[in-house]
Structures are given as structure tokens and as C-alpha cells.
Amino acid sequence: MHLRSYSIILSIGFLFLINGCLPSQLEPVSAGYDYFPLESGQFAIYDITEQHYSLNAAPVQRTYQLKEVVGDSYLDVTGNKSFRLMRYRRSTVSQPWQADSVWSTRLVNNEAIRTENGLDFVKLLFPVSDQLTWDGNRLNSAGNDDYQLRNSRQPYRVSDKQYDETITVIAQNDSTLVSQDKRLEVYARQVGLIYKERTQLQFCSSSPGCIGKYQIDYGIRQIYRIQQYGKE
């Protein structure tokens, strides 16, 4: 009788162990952490097009490639595990990569954070779901900037490749008679960022004759399209 009771206790304990382990194993996928994968050696190459506008000058167009490589991990000043993000740039595919800058990135609790030019941005919030809203500038002093997640787990095509499960983060999508501010990012499962668009334009408003004609005074249009990704 004692042996049977002991066996039952062991069986119950084993079931609790299984039930206790499975959620932690399944949670990263169900929560959407694989939309923001972080592993040393992981890289992505982007084709970038830019148009720069300024007063009394013709628009300047630039095309180039940017490569981001996740470097070694380290503990930041807050004691959280972070990864160096090594960034390289070249004008054409035939040219060698040139070092551009070093940023950093990390996952802390339910937030995906990137440090860009010394500023922390909350890029994603977990678990992912449609209409989820958060302040992307919560960790910096640039002022409130509400991000909203849309099109959760929907397909998205970049150039000639379709990514079956993606999410879209809208940072801003406003247009008026005098300005346009459109900023969005698309992330794919097990890949990360695959598309990014930033359009920030100021239209002519100096005279009644130009208001509403969307005549660009100054600003920028910039688009990232993923071209290649993998692990080095």
C-alpha cells in the first residue's frame, strides 16, 4: 500500500513537472518573441532607397545597402542581457562593406528594445495582438509616440518573396495640407524586420496659392526592404 501511494505521488509530480515546463517552452512562440529573434551571428541585409528634399534644390535620391549583424551579448548598466548590433553600409553589391555604426538591442520582460544613436525605442510589446498600443518613446525623452500593432500573423510580400506570418507596427500615419508623417515597420516570424518605411514631409504653406497642392518644401522618404538574412 505504501509503494502504491508512493507511485501515485511520483506520477502526479511528473504531471505537474510536464505542465510546468510546457508553458515556458511554448510561450516564446505564442507570445510572438520570434518576430524579434536575437542570436549572435544573425544578420540581415536591406536594400534602402532615400529621397531628400530641401528648399530651392532638386530632390536628392540615394540607394545603398545596409547590413546588420547581431554581435556578442553583454550585461548593460541595468544588468540586462543586451546584444551589440554591428551595422555596415555599401553603395553597391560589388563594393566591400564599410563599418557604419554600432547600436544595441535587447529583450526585457515583455519589450523588444533597440538603442539607436543613443536613444532607446520600444519596438515591440509582447504578447503580440491586433490593436495593441504602447509608447515607443517610453524609455527616452523624445516625447510620447504611440505605436500600434496591426495585421497580426498576416502574409506580407517584400520584392519577390512572401513571408507567411508577419506583424505591422504603425508608429504614425498622418497627412494634412501642410505635412505628412508616415512611419511603419513589418516583422516576420523567425526573421525580424523585413520592411520599414519613413516618410516625413513638410508641404508649402507660405502662400495661399500653394496650400493644399502638396508641394514639398523639405523632408525625407526612406524605405528598407530586406534582401537577405541568415546566420554567419
Short mmCIF file of C-alpha atoms in Angstrom, two decimals:
data_model
loop_
_atom_site.label_atom_id
_atom_site.label_comp_id
_atom_site.label_asym_id
_atom_site.label_seq_id
_atom_site.Cartn_x
_atom_site.Cartn_y
_atom_site.Cartn_z
CA MET A 1 0.00 0.00 0.00
CA HIS A 2 2.85 2.30 0.82
CA LEU A 3 4.55 1.51 -2.51
CA ARG A 4 1.37 2.21 -4.46
CA SER A 5 0.90 5.58 -2.73
CA TYR A 6 4.49 6.48 -3.47
CA SER A 7 3.98 5.62 -7.17
CA ILE A 8 0.88 7.79 -7.34
CA ILE A 9 2.72 10.71 -5.78
CA LEU A 10 5.55 10.29 -8.30
CA SER A 11 3.07 10.21 -11.20
CA ILE A 12 1.30 13.34 -10.02
CA GLY A 13 4.61 15.09 -9.54
CA PHE A 14 5.68 14.12 -13.07
CA LEU A 15 2.47 15.54 -14.50
CA PHE A 16 3.00 18.81 -12.67
CA LEU A 17 6.55 18.92 -13.98
CA ILE A 18 5.33 18.48 -17.55
CA ASN A 19 2.58 21.04 -17.15
CA GLY A 20 5.02 23.44 -15.53
CA CYS A 21 7.58 23.09 -18.33
CA LEU A 22 5.36 23.24 -21.38
CA PRO A 23 4.08 26.80 -20.98
CA SER A 24 7.61 28.19 -20.73
CA GLN A 25 8.56 26.23 -23.86
CA LEU A 26 5.52 27.31 -25.83
CA GLU A 27 5.29 30.87 -24.55
CA PRO A 28 8.00 32.42 -26.78
CA VAL A 29 6.19 31.30 -29.95
CA SER A 30 2.66 32.02 -28.76
CA ALA A 31 3.68 35.41 -27.38
CA GLY A 32 5.46 36.34 -30.61
CA TYR A 33 9.04 36.72 -29.39
CA ASP A 34 10.21 35.02 -32.60
CA TYR A 35 9.19 38.17 -34.52
CA PHE A 36 12.23 39.73 -32.84
CA PRO A 37 14.84 36.93 -32.81
CA LEU A 38 18.16 37.65 -31.11
CA GLU A 39 21.14 35.36 -31.59
CA SER A 40 24.81 36.16 -32.05
CA GLY A 41 25.82 35.87 -35.70
CA GLN A 42 22.34 36.54 -37.05
CA PHE A 43 22.37 39.05 -39.92
CA ALA A 44 20.06 40.87 -42.30
CA ILE A 45 20.85 42.86 -45.44
CA TYR A 46 18.50 45.63 -46.59
CA ASP A 47 18.14 47.50 -49.87
CA ILE A 48 17.48 51.12 -48.97
CA THR A 49 16.14 53.96 -51.08
CA GLU A 50 16.01 57.55 -49.89
CA GLN A 51 14.75 60.82 -51.30
CA HIS A 52 15.87 64.00 -49.56
CA TYR A 53 14.00 67.25 -50.18
CA SER A 54 15.12 70.78 -49.35
CA LEU A 55 14.03 74.30 -50.26
CA ASN A 56 15.20 75.68 -53.62
CA ALA A 57 17.02 72.48 -54.56
CA ALA A 58 16.29 69.39 -56.62
CA PRO A 59 15.47 66.22 -54.67
CA VAL A 60 18.48 64.02 -53.90
CA GLN A 61 17.99 60.28 -54.30
CA ARG A 62 20.25 57.69 -52.71
CA THR A 63 20.28 53.90 -52.92
CA TYR A 64 22.54 51.70 -50.83
CA GLN A 65 22.67 48.51 -48.79
CA LEU A 66 22.76 48.20 -45.03
CA LYS A 67 23.85 45.07 -43.17
CA GLU A 68 23.03 44.49 -39.52
CA VAL A 69 24.82 41.73 -37.60
CA VAL A 70 23.90 40.69 -34.06
CA GLY A 71 27.17 40.64 -32.14
CA ASP A 72 28.18 39.25 -28.78
CA SER A 73 25.95 39.60 -25.75
CA TYR A 74 26.88 41.58 -22.65
CA LEU A 75 25.29 42.89 -19.47
CA ASP A 76 24.27 46.53 -19.78
CA VAL A 77 24.35 49.10 -16.97
CA THR A 78 20.96 47.87 -15.71
CA GLY A 79 22.16 44.27 -15.55
CA ASN A 80 20.07 43.14 -18.53
CA LYS A 81 21.43 40.95 -21.32
CA SER A 82 21.98 43.01 -24.45
CA PHE A 83 23.46 42.37 -27.87
CA ARG A 84 25.70 44.64 -29.91
CA LEU A 85 24.24 45.42 -33.30
CA MET A 86 27.04 45.89 -35.82
CA ARG A 87 25.95 47.97 -38.82
CA TYR A 88 27.71 48.11 -42.20
CA ARG A 89 26.98 50.06 -45.35
CA ARG A 90 27.89 49.94 -49.04
CA SER A 91 26.70 51.80 -52.13
CA THR A 92 26.52 48.77 -54.45
CA VAL A 93 26.72 44.99 -54.12
CA SER A 94 30.14 44.99 -55.79
CA GLN A 95 31.70 47.12 -53.07
CA PRO A 96 33.11 45.88 -49.75
CA TRP A 97 31.19 46.58 -46.57
CA GLN A 98 32.26 49.63 -44.58
CA ALA A 99 31.63 49.96 -40.84
CA ASP A 100 28.78 52.40 -40.24
CA SER A 101 27.81 52.33 -36.57
CA VAL A 102 27.24 50.14 -33.51
CA TRP A 103 23.81 50.09 -31.90
CA SER A 104 22.40 47.61 -29.40
CA THR A 105 19.24 45.58 -28.88
CA ARG A 106 17.66 43.58 -26.09
CA LEU A 107 14.55 41.80 -24.82
CA VAL A 108 13.50 42.93 -21.35
CA ASN A 109 10.38 41.43 -19.80
CA ASN A 110 7.70 41.94 -22.47
CA GLU A 111 9.51 44.61 -24.50
CA ALA A 112 11.80 44.48 -27.54
CA ILE A 113 14.16 47.44 -27.30
CA ARG A 114 16.67 48.92 -29.75
CA THR A 115 19.15 51.63 -28.88
CA GLU A 116 19.61 53.79 -31.98
CA ASN A 117 22.03 56.72 -31.93
CA GLY A 118 21.93 56.71 -28.14
CA LEU A 119 18.12 56.61 -27.82
CA ASP A 120 16.11 53.63 -26.59
CA PHE A 121 12.99 52.71 -28.59
CA VAL A 122 10.42 50.08 -27.59
CA LYS A 123 9.96 48.40 -30.96
CA LEU A 124 7.56 45.62 -29.94
CA LEU A 125 5.40 44.66 -26.99
CA PHE A 126 4.51 41.05 -26.14
CA PRO A 127 2.32 39.11 -26.43
CA VAL A 128 1.55 40.45 -29.89
CA SER A 129 -2.08 41.10 -30.81
CA ASP A 130 -4.00 43.38 -33.16
CA GLN A 131 -4.63 46.91 -31.90
CA LEU A 132 -2.02 46.56 -29.15
CA THR A 133 -0.77 50.09 -28.39
CA TRP A 134 2.28 51.35 -26.49
CA ASP A 135 4.56 54.36 -26.23
CA GLY A 136 7.61 53.68 -28.40
CA ASN A 137 9.45 56.55 -26.69
CA ARG A 138 8.76 55.31 -23.17
CA LEU A 139 12.48 54.91 -22.45
CA ASN A 140 13.70 58.18 -23.96
CA SER A 141 12.95 61.88 -23.61
CA ALA A 142 11.71 62.49 -27.16
CA GLY A 143 8.07 62.76 -26.12
CA ASN A 144 5.13 60.37 -26.33
CA ASP A 145 4.87 58.43 -29.60
CA ASP A 146 2.11 55.81 -29.65
CA TYR A 147 2.78 52.69 -31.71
CA GLN A 148 0.00 50.31 -32.74
CA LEU A 149 0.30 46.71 -33.89
CA ARG A 150 -1.86 45.62 -36.82
CA ASN A 151 -2.26 42.76 -39.31
CA SER A 152 -1.08 40.17 -36.81
CA ARG A 153 0.10 36.89 -38.38
CA GLN A 154 -0.79 38.05 -41.90
CA PRO A 155 1.32 37.39 -45.04
CA TYR A 156 3.44 40.22 -46.46
CA ARG A 157 5.42 40.41 -49.67
CA VAL A 158 8.77 42.19 -49.96
CA SER A 159 10.15 42.37 -53.51
CA ASP A 160 9.68 38.83 -54.89
CA LYS A 161 9.42 36.95 -51.57
CA GLN A 162 6.34 36.36 -49.44
CA TYR A 163 6.58 35.98 -45.67
CA ASP A 164 3.67 33.94 -44.38
CA GLU A 165 3.36 35.31 -40.84
CA THR A 166 4.08 38.96 -40.16
CA ILE A 167 3.03 41.83 -37.94
CA THR A 168 2.92 45.53 -38.82
CA VAL A 169 3.77 48.28 -36.35
CA ILE A 170 2.34 51.71 -37.19
CA ALA A 171 4.22 54.48 -35.43
CA GLN A 172 2.45 57.23 -37.33
CA ASN A 173 0.24 57.63 -40.40
CA ASP A 174 -0.93 61.22 -40.54
CA SER A 175 -1.34 63.53 -43.53
CA THR A 176 -2.58 67.12 -43.57
CA LEU A 177 -2.49 70.02 -46.02
CA VAL A 178 0.88 71.10 -44.66
CA SER A 179 2.67 67.88 -43.66
CA GLN A 180 2.86 64.09 -43.88
CA ASP A 181 4.24 61.75 -41.22
CA LYS A 182 4.15 58.04 -42.06
CA ARG A 183 6.30 55.53 -40.15
CA LEU A 184 5.78 51.79 -40.15
CA GLU A 185 7.76 48.58 -39.69
CA VAL A 186 6.91 44.99 -40.68
CA TYR A 187 8.34 41.99 -38.84
CA ALA A 188 8.30 38.33 -39.95
CA ARG A 189 8.45 35.24 -37.76
CA GLN A 190 11.99 33.92 -37.20
CA VAL A 191 13.38 36.74 -39.37
CA GLY A 192 12.72 40.07 -37.67
CA LEU A 193 12.41 43.36 -39.54
CA ILE A 194 11.67 42.84 -43.24
CA TYR A 195 10.28 46.23 -44.30
CA LYS A 196 10.48 49.76 -42.95
CA GLU A 197 9.05 52.99 -44.28
CA ARG A 198 9.63 56.53 -43.07
CA THR A 199 8.03 59.49 -44.83
CA GLN A 200 8.29 62.85 -43.09
CA LEU A 201 7.49 65.78 -45.36
CA GLN A 202 6.65 69.44 -44.92
CA PHE A 203 4.48 70.94 -47.66
CA CYS A 204 4.46 74.54 -48.83
CA SER A 205 2.29 76.80 -46.64
CA SER A 206 3.99 80.15 -47.14
CA SER A 207 1.35 81.46 -49.55
CA PRO A 208 -2.36 80.75 -50.18
CA GLY A 209 -1.58 79.63 -53.72
CA CYS A 210 0.49 76.62 -52.66
CA ILE A 211 -1.54 75.39 -49.69
CA GLY A 212 -3.19 72.06 -50.43
CA LYS A 213 -1.08 71.35 -53.53
CA TYR A 214 1.32 69.09 -51.59
CA GLN A 215 4.34 70.96 -52.89
CA ILE A 216 7.23 69.58 -50.84
CA ASP A 217 9.41 72.15 -49.09
CA TYR A 218 11.65 69.71 -47.26
CA GLY A 219 11.73 66.26 -45.74
CA ILE A 220 12.67 62.64 -46.39
CA ARG A 221 11.28 59.42 -47.80
CA GLN A 222 13.14 56.26 -46.78
CA ILE A 223 12.31 52.59 -47.41
CA TYR A 224 14.08 49.45 -46.15
CA ARG A 225 13.44 46.17 -48.00
CA ILE A 226 15.06 43.00 -46.76
CA GLN A 227 17.25 41.40 -49.39
CA GLN A 228 18.95 38.58 -47.49
CA TYR A 229 19.11 37.12 -43.98
CA GLY A 230 20.70 34.23 -42.15
CA LYS A 231 23.49 33.45 -39.70
CA GLU A 232 27.22 33.92 -40.15
#
